Protein backbone atom coordinates (compact mmCIF):
# COMPACT_ATOMS: atom_id res chain seq x y z
CA MET A 1 -11.16 4.32 5.01
CA GLY A 2 -9.81 7.29 3.07
CA ALA A 3 -8.12 10.08 5.01
CA THR A 4 -9.34 8.92 8.42
CA LYS A 5 -6.93 7.80 11.11
CA THR A 6 -7.63 4.08 10.98
CA GLU A 7 -4.96 3.37 13.59
CA GLU A 8 -7.22 5.14 16.10
CA PHE A 9 -9.90 2.44 15.73
CA THR A 10 -10.00 -1.21 16.71
CA GLN A 11 -9.70 -3.87 14.05
CA ALA A 12 -13.24 -4.96 14.92
CA ASP A 13 -14.55 -1.43 14.27
CA ILE A 14 -12.73 -1.27 10.93
CA THR A 15 -14.07 -4.68 9.91
CA ILE A 16 -17.64 -3.86 10.92
CA ALA A 17 -17.42 -0.61 8.92
CA LYS A 18 -16.20 -2.55 5.87
CA TYR A 19 -19.13 -4.95 6.07
CA ALA A 20 -21.61 -2.14 6.81
CA LYS A 21 -20.44 -0.20 3.76
CA ALA A 22 -20.96 -3.28 1.59
CA LEU A 23 -24.43 -3.76 3.08
CA GLY A 24 -25.27 -0.08 2.60
CA HIS A 25 -27.08 -0.39 -0.73
CA PRO A 26 -30.41 -2.16 -1.35
CA ALA A 27 -29.10 -3.74 -4.58
CA ARG A 28 -26.30 -5.44 -2.65
CA ILE A 29 -28.78 -6.69 -0.06
CA ALA A 30 -30.90 -8.11 -2.91
CA ILE A 31 -27.83 -9.80 -4.41
CA LEU A 32 -26.98 -11.36 -1.04
CA ARG A 33 -30.58 -12.62 -0.69
CA ILE A 34 -30.34 -14.24 -4.11
CA LEU A 35 -27.05 -15.92 -3.21
CA LEU A 36 -28.43 -17.08 0.14
CA GLU A 37 -31.44 -18.66 -1.59
CA ARG A 38 -29.50 -20.31 -4.41
CA THR A 39 -26.17 -21.11 -2.69
CA SER A 40 -24.32 -19.97 -5.85
CA CYS A 41 -25.24 -18.04 -8.94
CA ILE A 42 -23.85 -16.90 -12.28
CA CYS A 43 -23.74 -13.11 -12.69
CA GLY A 44 -26.15 -13.27 -15.64
CA HIS A 45 -28.77 -15.02 -13.50
CA ILE A 46 -28.50 -12.29 -10.88
CA VAL A 47 -28.97 -9.66 -13.60
CA GLU A 48 -32.17 -11.43 -14.71
CA GLU A 49 -33.64 -11.08 -11.21
CA LEU A 50 -32.83 -7.41 -10.63
CA PRO A 51 -34.07 -4.25 -12.36
CA LEU A 52 -30.46 -3.21 -13.02
CA SER A 53 -28.07 -3.35 -15.95
CA GLN A 54 -25.36 -6.00 -16.13
CA SER A 55 -22.64 -3.41 -15.53
CA THR A 56 -24.42 -2.07 -12.43
CA VAL A 57 -24.87 -5.57 -11.01
CA SER A 58 -21.20 -6.30 -11.73
CA GLN A 59 -20.18 -3.17 -9.82
CA HIS A 60 -22.27 -4.22 -6.81
CA LEU A 61 -20.79 -7.73 -6.98
CA LYS A 62 -17.33 -6.15 -7.02
CA GLU A 63 -18.14 -4.17 -3.85
CA LEU A 64 -19.41 -7.28 -2.07
CA LYS A 65 -16.36 -9.25 -3.17
CA GLU A 66 -13.95 -6.52 -2.05
CA ALA A 67 -15.63 -6.51 1.36
CA GLY A 68 -15.08 -10.26 1.46
CA LEU A 69 -18.74 -11.21 1.85
CA ILE A 70 -18.83 -13.15 -1.43
CA LYS A 71 -16.43 -15.14 -3.59
CA GLY A 72 -16.39 -15.53 -7.34
CA ASP A 73 -15.04 -18.41 -9.42
CA ILE A 74 -14.47 -18.10 -13.15
CA GLU A 75 -16.21 -20.83 -15.16
CA GLY A 76 -15.26 -20.26 -18.78
CA LYS A 77 -16.60 -16.84 -19.72
CA LYS A 78 -18.89 -16.70 -16.70
CA VAL A 79 -18.29 -15.93 -13.04
CA CYS A 80 -20.12 -17.96 -10.41
CA TYR A 81 -20.64 -16.14 -7.10
CA CYS A 82 -21.37 -17.50 -3.63
CA ILE A 83 -21.35 -16.35 -0.02
CA ASP A 84 -17.91 -16.51 1.62
CA ALA A 85 -18.84 -18.63 4.65
CA GLN A 86 -15.91 -17.53 6.81
CA ALA A 87 -16.48 -13.81 6.25
CA TRP A 88 -20.24 -14.25 6.63
CA GLN A 89 -19.75 -15.87 10.04
CA GLU A 90 -17.29 -13.16 11.08
CA ALA A 91 -19.72 -10.39 10.06
CA GLN A 92 -22.54 -12.12 11.88
CA LEU A 93 -20.49 -12.50 15.07
CA LEU A 94 -19.12 -8.95 15.06
CA LEU A 95 -22.57 -7.46 14.52
CA GLN A 96 -24.13 -9.71 17.18
CA VAL A 97 -21.50 -8.64 19.70
CA MET A 98 -22.00 -4.96 18.90
CA PHE A 99 -25.81 -5.09 18.94
CA GLY A 100 -25.74 -7.29 22.03
CA LYS A 101 -24.02 -4.55 24.04
CA TYR A 102 -27.09 -2.33 23.94
CA LYS A 103 -28.88 -2.04 27.25
CA VAL A 104 -32.34 -0.52 27.48
CA CYS A 105 -32.43 2.59 29.66
CA ASP A 106 -34.78 2.39 32.63
CA THR A 107 -35.18 6.15 32.53
CA SER A 108 -35.62 8.56 29.70
CA CYS A 109 -32.03 8.73 28.36
CA CYS A 110 -32.64 11.04 25.44
């Protein structure tokens, strides 16, 4: 989190921010949709589906992998990517808890 005081935040807040940052680009959302549809996918196949260069797709895959949302296994000269089920469930739960805390105001709050 750079120069911020991470010790001032809960681990849940830090984790949600990590996932949110990874989800903060439409190309990464598109990559996740591809992986959700196919279960797993070689990087080259993802490149074929997106209007981006191979190096750009690789950078987005790196960001998703660093956030823990996906895993990559080397198969010869290729890397096969898939959703990391454990991290995916954690992200889903943390976001559900956070969004579930919202209560609709009966009056005009803002």
